[in-house]
Short mmCIF file of C-alpha atoms and ligand atoms in Angstrom, two decimals:
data_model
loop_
_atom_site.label_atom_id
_atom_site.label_comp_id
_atom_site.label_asym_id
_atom_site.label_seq_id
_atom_site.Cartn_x
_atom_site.Cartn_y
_atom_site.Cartn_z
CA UNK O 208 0.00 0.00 0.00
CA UNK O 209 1.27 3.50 -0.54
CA UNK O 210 1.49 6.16 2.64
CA UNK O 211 3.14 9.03 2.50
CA UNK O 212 5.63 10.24 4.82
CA UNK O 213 7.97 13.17 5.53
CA UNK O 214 12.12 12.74 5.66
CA UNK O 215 13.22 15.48 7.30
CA UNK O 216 16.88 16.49 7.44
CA UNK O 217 19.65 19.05 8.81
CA UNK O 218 21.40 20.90 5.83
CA UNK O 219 24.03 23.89 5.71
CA UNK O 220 23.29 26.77 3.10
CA UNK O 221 25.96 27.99 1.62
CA UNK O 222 25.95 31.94 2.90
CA UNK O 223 24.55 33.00 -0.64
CA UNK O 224 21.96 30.52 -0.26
CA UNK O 225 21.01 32.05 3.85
CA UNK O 226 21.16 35.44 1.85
CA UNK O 227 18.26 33.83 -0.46
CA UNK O 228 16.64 31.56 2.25
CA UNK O 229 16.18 34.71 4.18
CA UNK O 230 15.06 36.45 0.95
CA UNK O 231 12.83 34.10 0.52
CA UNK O 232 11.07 33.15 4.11
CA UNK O 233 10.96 37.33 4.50
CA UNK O 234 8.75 37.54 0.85
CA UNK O 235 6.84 34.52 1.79
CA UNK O 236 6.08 36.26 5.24
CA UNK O 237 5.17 39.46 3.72
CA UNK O 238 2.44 38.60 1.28
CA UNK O 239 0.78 36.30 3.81
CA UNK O 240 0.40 38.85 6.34
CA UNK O 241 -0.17 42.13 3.51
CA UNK O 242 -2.79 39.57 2.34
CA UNK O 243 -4.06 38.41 5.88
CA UNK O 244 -4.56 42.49 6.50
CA UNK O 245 -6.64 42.83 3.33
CA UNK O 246 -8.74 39.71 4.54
CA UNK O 247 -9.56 41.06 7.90
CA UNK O 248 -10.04 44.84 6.89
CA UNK O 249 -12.39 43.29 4.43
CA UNK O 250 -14.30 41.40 6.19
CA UNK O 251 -14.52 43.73 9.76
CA UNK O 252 -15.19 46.74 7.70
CA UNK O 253 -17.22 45.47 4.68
CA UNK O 254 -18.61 41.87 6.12
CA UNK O 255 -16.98 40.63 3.08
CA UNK O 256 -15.23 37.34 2.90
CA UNK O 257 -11.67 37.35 0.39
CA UNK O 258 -11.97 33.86 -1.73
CA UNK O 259 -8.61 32.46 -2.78
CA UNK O 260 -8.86 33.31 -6.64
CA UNK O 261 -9.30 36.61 -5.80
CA UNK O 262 -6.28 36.38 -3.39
CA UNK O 263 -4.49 34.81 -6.01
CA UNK O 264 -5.28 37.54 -8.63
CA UNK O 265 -4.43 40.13 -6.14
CA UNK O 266 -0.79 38.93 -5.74
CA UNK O 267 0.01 40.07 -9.60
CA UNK O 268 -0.81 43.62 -8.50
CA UNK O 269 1.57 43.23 -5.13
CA UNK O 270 4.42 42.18 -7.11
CA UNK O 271 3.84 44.99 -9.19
CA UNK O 272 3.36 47.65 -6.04
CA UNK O 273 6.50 45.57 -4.17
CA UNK O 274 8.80 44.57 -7.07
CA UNK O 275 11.20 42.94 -4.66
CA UNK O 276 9.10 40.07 -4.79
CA UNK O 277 9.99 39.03 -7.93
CA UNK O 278 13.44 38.55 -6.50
CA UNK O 279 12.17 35.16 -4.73
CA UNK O 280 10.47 32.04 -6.61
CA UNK O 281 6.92 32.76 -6.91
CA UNK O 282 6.28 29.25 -5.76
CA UNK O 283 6.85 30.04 -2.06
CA UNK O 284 4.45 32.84 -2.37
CA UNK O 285 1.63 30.90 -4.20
CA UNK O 286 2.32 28.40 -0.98
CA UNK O 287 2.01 30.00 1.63
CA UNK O 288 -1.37 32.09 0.37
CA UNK O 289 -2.63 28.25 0.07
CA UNK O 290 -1.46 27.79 3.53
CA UNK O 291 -3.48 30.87 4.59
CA UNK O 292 -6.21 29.35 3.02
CA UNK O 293 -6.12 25.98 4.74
CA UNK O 294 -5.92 27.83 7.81
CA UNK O 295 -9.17 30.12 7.05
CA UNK O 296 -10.74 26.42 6.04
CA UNK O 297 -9.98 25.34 9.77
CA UNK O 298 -11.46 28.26 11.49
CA UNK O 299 -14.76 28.28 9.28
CA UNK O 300 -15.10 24.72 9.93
CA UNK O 301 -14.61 25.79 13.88
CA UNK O 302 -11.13 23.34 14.16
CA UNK O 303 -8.24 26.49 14.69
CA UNK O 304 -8.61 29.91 15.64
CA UNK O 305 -8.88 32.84 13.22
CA UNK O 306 -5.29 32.83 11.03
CA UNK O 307 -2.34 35.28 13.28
CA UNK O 308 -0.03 37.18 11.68
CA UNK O 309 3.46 35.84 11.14
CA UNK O 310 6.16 37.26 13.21
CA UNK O 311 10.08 38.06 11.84
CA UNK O 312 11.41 36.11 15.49
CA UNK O 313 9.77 32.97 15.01
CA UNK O 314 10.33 29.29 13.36
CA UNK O 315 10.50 30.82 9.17
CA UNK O 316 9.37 28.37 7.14
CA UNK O 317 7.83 27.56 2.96
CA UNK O 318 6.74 25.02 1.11
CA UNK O 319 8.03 24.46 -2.54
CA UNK O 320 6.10 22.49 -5.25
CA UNK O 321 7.93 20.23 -8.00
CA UNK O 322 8.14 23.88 -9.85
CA UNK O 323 10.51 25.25 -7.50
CA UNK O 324 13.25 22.29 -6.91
CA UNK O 325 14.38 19.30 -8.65
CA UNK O 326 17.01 16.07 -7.55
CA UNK O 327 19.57 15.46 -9.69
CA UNK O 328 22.35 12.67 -8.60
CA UNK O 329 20.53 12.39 -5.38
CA UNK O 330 20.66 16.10 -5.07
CA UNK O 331 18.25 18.51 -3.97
CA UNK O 332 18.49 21.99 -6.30
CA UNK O 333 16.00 25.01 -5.19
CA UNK O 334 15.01 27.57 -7.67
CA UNK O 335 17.30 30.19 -8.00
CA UNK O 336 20.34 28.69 -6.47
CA UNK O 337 22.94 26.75 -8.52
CA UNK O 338 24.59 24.67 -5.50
CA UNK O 339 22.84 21.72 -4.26
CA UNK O 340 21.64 22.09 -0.40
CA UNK O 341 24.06 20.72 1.46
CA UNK O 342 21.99 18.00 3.34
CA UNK O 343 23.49 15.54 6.46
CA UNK O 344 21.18 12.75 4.80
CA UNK O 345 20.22 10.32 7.32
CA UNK O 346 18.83 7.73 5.19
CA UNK O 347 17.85 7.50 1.45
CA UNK O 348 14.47 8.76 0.14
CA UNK O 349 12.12 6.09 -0.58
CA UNK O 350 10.93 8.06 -3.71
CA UNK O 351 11.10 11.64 -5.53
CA UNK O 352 9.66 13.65 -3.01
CA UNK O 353 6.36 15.84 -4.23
CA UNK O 354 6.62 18.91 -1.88
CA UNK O 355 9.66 20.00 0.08
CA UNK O 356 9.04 22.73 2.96
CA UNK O 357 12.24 24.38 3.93
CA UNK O 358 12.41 25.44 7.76
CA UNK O 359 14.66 27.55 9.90
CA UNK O 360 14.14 27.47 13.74
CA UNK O 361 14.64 29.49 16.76
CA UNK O 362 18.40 28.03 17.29
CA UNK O 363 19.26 28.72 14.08
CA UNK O 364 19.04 25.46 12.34
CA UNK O 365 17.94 24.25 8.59
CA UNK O 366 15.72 21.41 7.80
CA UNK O 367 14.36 20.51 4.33
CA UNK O 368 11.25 18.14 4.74
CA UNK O 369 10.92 15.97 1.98
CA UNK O 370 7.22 14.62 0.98
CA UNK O 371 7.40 11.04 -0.38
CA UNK O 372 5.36 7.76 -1.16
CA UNK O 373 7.02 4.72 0.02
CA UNK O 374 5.07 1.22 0.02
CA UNK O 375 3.93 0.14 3.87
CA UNK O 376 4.49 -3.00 4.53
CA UNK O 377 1.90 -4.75 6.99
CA UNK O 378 3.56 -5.70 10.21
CA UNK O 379 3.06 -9.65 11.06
CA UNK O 380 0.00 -9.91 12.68
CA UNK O 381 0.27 -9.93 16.22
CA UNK O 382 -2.16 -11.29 18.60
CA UNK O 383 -1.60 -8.49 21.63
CA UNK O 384 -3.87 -6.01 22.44
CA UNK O 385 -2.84 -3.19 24.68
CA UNK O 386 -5.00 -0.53 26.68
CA UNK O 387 -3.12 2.56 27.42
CA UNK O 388 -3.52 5.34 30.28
CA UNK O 389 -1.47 8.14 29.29
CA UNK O 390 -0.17 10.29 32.40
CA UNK O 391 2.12 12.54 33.96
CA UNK O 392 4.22 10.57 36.36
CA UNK O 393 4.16 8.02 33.60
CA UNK O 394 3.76 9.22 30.18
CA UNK O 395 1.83 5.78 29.88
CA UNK O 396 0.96 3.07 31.69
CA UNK O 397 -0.38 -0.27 29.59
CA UNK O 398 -2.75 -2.81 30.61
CA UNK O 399 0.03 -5.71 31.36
CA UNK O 400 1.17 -3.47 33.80
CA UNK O 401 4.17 -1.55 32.33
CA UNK O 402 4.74 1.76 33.65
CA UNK O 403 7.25 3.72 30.84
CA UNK O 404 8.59 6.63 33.28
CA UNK O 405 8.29 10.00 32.07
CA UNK O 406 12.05 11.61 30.72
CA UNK O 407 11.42 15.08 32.38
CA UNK O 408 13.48 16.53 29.42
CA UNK O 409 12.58 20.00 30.92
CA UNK O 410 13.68 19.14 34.79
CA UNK O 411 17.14 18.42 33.31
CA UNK O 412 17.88 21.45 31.52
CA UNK O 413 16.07 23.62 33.46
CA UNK O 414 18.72 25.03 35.84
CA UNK O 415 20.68 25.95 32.66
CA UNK O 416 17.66 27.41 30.80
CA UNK O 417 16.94 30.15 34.10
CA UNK O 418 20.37 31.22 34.05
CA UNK O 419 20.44 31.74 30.20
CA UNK O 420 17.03 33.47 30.53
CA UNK O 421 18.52 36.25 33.30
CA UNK O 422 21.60 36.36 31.43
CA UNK O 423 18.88 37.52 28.68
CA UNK O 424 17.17 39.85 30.85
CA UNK O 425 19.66 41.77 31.75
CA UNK O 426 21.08 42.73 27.94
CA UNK O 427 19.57 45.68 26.19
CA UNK O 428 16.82 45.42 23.72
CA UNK O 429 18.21 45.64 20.19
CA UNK O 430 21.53 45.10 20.90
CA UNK O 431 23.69 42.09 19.66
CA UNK O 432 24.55 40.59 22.82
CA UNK O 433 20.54 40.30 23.31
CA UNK O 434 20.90 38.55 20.38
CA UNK O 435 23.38 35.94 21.28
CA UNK O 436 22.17 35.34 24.52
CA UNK O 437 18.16 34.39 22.45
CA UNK O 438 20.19 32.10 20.21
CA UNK O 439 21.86 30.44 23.62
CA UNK O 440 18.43 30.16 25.08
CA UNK O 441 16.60 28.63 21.72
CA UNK O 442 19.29 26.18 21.79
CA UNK O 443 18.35 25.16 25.18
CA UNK O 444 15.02 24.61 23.86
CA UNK O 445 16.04 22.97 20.63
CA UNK O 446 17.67 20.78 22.77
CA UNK O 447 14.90 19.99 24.91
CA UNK O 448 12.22 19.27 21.94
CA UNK O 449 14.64 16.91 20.37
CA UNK O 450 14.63 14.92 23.54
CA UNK O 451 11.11 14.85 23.97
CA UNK O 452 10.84 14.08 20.14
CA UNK O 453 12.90 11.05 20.70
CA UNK O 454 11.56 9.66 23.72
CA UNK O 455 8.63 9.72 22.22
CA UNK O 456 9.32 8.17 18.72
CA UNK O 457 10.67 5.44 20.86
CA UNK O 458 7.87 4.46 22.72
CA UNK O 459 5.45 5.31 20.05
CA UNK O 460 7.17 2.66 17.63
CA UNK O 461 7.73 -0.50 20.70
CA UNK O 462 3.73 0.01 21.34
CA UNK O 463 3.07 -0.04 17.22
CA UNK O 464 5.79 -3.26 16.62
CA UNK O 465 4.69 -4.87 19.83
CA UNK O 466 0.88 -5.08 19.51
CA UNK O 467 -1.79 -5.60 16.79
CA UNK O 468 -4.50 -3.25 18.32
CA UNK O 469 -3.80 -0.59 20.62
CA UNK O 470 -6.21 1.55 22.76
CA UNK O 471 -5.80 4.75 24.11
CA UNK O 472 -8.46 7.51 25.68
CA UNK O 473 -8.46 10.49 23.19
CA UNK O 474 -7.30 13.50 25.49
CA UNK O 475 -8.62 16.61 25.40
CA UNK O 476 -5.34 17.85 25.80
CA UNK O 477 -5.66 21.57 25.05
CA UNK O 478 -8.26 22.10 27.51
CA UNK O 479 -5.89 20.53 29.99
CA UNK O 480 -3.07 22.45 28.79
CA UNK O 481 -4.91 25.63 29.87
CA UNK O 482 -4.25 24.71 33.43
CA UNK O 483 -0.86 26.40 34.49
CA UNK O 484 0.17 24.37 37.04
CA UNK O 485 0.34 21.06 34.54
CA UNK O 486 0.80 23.30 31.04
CA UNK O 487 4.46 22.42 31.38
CA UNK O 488 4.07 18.77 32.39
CA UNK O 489 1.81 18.26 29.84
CA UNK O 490 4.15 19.73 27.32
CA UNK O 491 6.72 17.79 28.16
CA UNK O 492 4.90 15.04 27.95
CA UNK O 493 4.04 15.12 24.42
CA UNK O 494 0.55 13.38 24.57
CA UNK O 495 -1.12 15.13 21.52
CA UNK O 496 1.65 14.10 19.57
CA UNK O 497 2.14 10.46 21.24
CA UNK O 498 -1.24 9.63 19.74
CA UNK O 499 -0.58 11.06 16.39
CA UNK O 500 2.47 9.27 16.15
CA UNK O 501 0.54 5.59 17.31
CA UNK O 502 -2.07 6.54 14.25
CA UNK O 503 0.06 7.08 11.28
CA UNK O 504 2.88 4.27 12.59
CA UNK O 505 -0.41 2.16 12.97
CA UNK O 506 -1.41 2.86 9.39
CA UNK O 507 1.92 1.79 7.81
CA UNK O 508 2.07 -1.45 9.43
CA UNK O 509 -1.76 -2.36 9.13
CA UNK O 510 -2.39 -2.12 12.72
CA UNK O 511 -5.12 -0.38 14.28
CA UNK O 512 -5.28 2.47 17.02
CA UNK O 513 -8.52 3.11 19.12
CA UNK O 514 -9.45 6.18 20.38
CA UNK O 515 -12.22 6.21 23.79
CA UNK O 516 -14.20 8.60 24.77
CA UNK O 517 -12.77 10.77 27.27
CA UNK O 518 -15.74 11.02 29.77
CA UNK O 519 -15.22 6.93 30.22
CA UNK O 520 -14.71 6.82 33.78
CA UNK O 521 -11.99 4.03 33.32
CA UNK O 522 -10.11 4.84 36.67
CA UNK O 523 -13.09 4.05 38.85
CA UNK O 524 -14.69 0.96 37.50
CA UNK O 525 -13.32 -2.17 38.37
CA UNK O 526 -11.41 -3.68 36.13
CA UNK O 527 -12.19 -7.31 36.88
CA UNK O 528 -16.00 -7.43 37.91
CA UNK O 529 -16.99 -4.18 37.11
CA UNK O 530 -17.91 -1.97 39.98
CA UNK O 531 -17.73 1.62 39.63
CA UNK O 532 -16.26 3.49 43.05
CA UNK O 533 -18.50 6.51 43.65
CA UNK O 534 -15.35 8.88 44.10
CA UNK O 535 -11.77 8.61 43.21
CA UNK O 536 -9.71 11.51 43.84
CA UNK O 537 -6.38 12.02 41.97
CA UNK O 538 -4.26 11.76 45.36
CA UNK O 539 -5.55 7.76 45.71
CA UNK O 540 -3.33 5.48 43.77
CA UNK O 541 -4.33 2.55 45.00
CA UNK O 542 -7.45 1.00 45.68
CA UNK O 543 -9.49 -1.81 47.22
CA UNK O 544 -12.72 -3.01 44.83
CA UNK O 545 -15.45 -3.90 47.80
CA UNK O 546 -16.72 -6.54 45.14
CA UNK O 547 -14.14 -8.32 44.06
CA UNK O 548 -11.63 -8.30 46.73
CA UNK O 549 -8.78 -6.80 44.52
CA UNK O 550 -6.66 -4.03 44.75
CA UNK O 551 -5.63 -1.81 42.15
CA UNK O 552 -2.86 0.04 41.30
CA UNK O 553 -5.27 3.11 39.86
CA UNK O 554 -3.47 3.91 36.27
CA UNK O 555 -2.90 0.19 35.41
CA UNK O 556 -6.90 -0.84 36.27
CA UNK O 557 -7.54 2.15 34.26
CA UNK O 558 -5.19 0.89 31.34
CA UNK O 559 -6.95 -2.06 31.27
CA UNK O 560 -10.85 -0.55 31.20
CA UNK O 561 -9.28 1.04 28.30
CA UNK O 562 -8.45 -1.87 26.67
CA UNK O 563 -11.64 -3.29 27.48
CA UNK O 564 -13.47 -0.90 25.70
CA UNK O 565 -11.37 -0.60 22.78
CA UNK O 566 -12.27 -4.18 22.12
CA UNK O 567 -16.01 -3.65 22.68
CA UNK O 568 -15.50 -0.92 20.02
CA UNK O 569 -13.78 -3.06 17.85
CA UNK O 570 -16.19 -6.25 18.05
CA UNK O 571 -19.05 -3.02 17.09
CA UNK O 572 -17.20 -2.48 13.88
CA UNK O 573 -17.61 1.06 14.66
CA UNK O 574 -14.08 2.11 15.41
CA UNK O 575 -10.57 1.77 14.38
CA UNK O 576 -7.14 3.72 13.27
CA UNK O 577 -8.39 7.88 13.58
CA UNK O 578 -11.87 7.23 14.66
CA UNK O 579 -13.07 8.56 17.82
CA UNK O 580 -15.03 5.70 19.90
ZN1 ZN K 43 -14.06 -5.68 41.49
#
C-alpha cells in the first residue's frame, strides 16, 4: 500500500543561499500577512469574505506595487497564500482559531512544489540557487519527493522536509492487544502493567535554561549581545524538543511493533493544557503528539489504534468485575474493589478498562485507526 511520509533532514546553506533563504522566508512572510490584512479589513469593515482566486489575482498587482518580490520564486508565495487558506478552512469549519499574523522572530518556514526544486544525482536543487543544499542525509528517500518545505528554527538550524510515497508493509499480525492510560508521572501506563517513566526533558535542563534566561534579561533590547544570549536560550530549547521528540518516537514505535491493536483515551489535551500548574508537564509530555504518532505508525504497518471517549470513567470501575467506586480523587493510587476483593494500582486498572473498551468498540465495527469511539 502506498502512505506518505515526511524525511526530514539538517542541511548547511551555503551563505549566498542564507542570503536567499532569508530572501525568501521574508517575501513569503510578507504577502501572507499584507494579504491576511486585506482579509480582515475586508471582512470587519465590509462583512466581506476574500476567496482564494481573488487572493491569487491580487498577488500580480503586489508584485507589481512591491517589485522585490519578484526577486524570490513565486512558488513560495503561491504556498504560503494556500497555507493561509487551509488555515481560514480550519477556522470556518470551527477546528483552529482565526489565522495570526506571522512574526520576523519565530520558526521561518515555505513550502516548494515540484516547480521550485528538482534532484539530480541524489541532489536537492532550489530555484534560484545553482549549489545543491548541502543536506546531512540520514537515510535515502524512498521516492522523488512531491513537496519539500524548507524550515529555519529558533536556534538557528535548517531542515528541508521531503514529501514522499514509500510502500507500507503490513507488520506480522500480532495477537496483543494493549489498553493505554497516558499520564504525567508516567507518560503511559499499559494494561500488562508496564509503567514507561516520564524523561522530564525540561527538569534536566532547566537550571541551565533560568540562568540563560537572566543572562537575557539583563542585555539591552536591540543590541547584539541580546541577540546571542536568544540564540543560547533557543538552543536550550532545541535541545529539549529533540529529547522529547525522541523519547517519544521510541515508545510510540515498541507500542506499534509490539501489539496488533492498541487503545488509548483520546485526550482533550488543550483544555488541559490551559491549566498552568500542569501546562508544562503536559508539554513535556508530548501526549497530543504520542497519539498522532501511534495513528500514522499504525497505518503503515496495518495495525489499528482506538481512540475512547474521554468522559469513560476508566479509573473508577473495576477492572475485573466491574464496579464503579463513587469517588476517586487524583491523590488515591491505590485502591481496594469492595466486590471483588482486589486491589488496584489506579493507572494500570484504568489501562486495562481502556483496553476493554477498545475491544467492545472493535467487536461493534464502529471504530478503528483515527476514529473517535
Ligand atoms: Zn471488582
Amino acid at each position: 500500500m502506498k502512505q506518505k511520509r515526511a524525511y526530514k533532514e539538517r542541511f548547511y546553506p551555503t551563505p549566498e543561499q542564507e542570503t536567499l533563504l532569508a530572501q525568501s522566508f521574508g517575501c513569503g512572510r510578507f504577502v501572507y500577512n499584507n494579504t491576511l490584512r486585506f482579509r480582515t479589513d475586508a471582512y470587519y469593515k465590509d462583512g466581506k469574505s476574500i476567496s482564494h482566486s481573488e487572493v491569487e489575482k491580487r498577488l500580480v498587482s503586489l508584485k507589481k506595487e512591491f517589485p522585490f518580490l519578484v526577486d524570490v520564486s513565486s512558488v513560495i508565495l503561491q504556498q504560503t497564500l494556500r497555507d493561509q487558506q487551509e488555515a481560514f478552512k480550519n477556522f470556518w469549519a470551527g477546528r483552529a482559531k482565526y489565522p495570526k499574523f506571522k512574526k520576523r522572530h519565530s520558526r521561518q518556514s515555505m513550502r516548494l512544489t515540484k516547480a521550485a526544486f528538482s534532484m539530480k544525482n541524489s541532489q536537492l536543487f532550489i530555484a534560484k540557487s545553482k549549489e545543491p543544499l548541502n543536506i546531512r542525509w540520514s537515510r535515502p528517500l524512498a521516492s522523488e519527493p512531491s513537496s519539500i518545505t524548507i524550515s529555519k528554527d529558533l536556534a538557528g538550524r535548517y531542515f528541508v522536509s521531503m514529501l514522499c510515497e514509500f510502500d507500507a508493509k503490513p507488520m506480522p499480525v500480532s495477537n496483543k492487544t494493549v489498553g493505554i492510560d497516558l499520564g504525567l508521572t508516567d507518560l503511559f501506563i499499559t494494561s500488562d502493567g508496564n509503567k514507561s517513566g516520564n524523561p522530564r526533558h525540561t527538569r534536566r535542563y532547566e537550571q541551565k535554561l533560568a540562568y540563560l534566561q537572566r543572562q537575557l534579561a539583563k542585555k539591552q533590547k536591540g543590541s547584539n549581545n541580546r541577540a546571542k544570549a536568544r540564540l543560547k536560550v533557543a538552543r536550550v530549547h532545541a535541545k529539549i524538543a529533540d529529547c522529547r521528540m525522541d523519547a517519544t518516537h521510541k515508545a510510540s514505535r515498541t507500542l506499534i511493533n509490539e501489539n496488533q491493536v492498541v487503545c488509548v483515551e483520546s485526550l482533550n489535551v488543550k483544555g488541559m493544557i490551559k491549566n498552568p500548574k500542569l501546562a508544562r508537564h503536559i508539554a513535556d509530555a508530548n501526549w497530543g503528539e504520542f497519539v498522532r504518532q501511534l495513528k500514522y505508525k499504525s497505518e503503515w504497518a496495518d495495525r489499528t489504534v482506538v481512540e475512547i471517549d474521554r468522559f469513560f470513567p476508566s479509573s473508577k470501575r473495576c477492572s475485573c468485575c466491574g464496579f464503579v467506586h463513587e469517588s476517586l480523587p487524583l491523590s488515591i493510587r491505590e485502591w481496594y474493589c469492595p466486590e471483588c476483593n482486589t486491589i488496584h494500582d489506579r493507572d494500570i486498572n484504568a489501562a486495562k478498562n481502556i483496553r476493554t473498551a477498545g475491544l467492545a468498540g472493535l467487536a461493534c465495527g464502529a471504530t478503528g485507526t483515527g476514529v473517535a469511539a
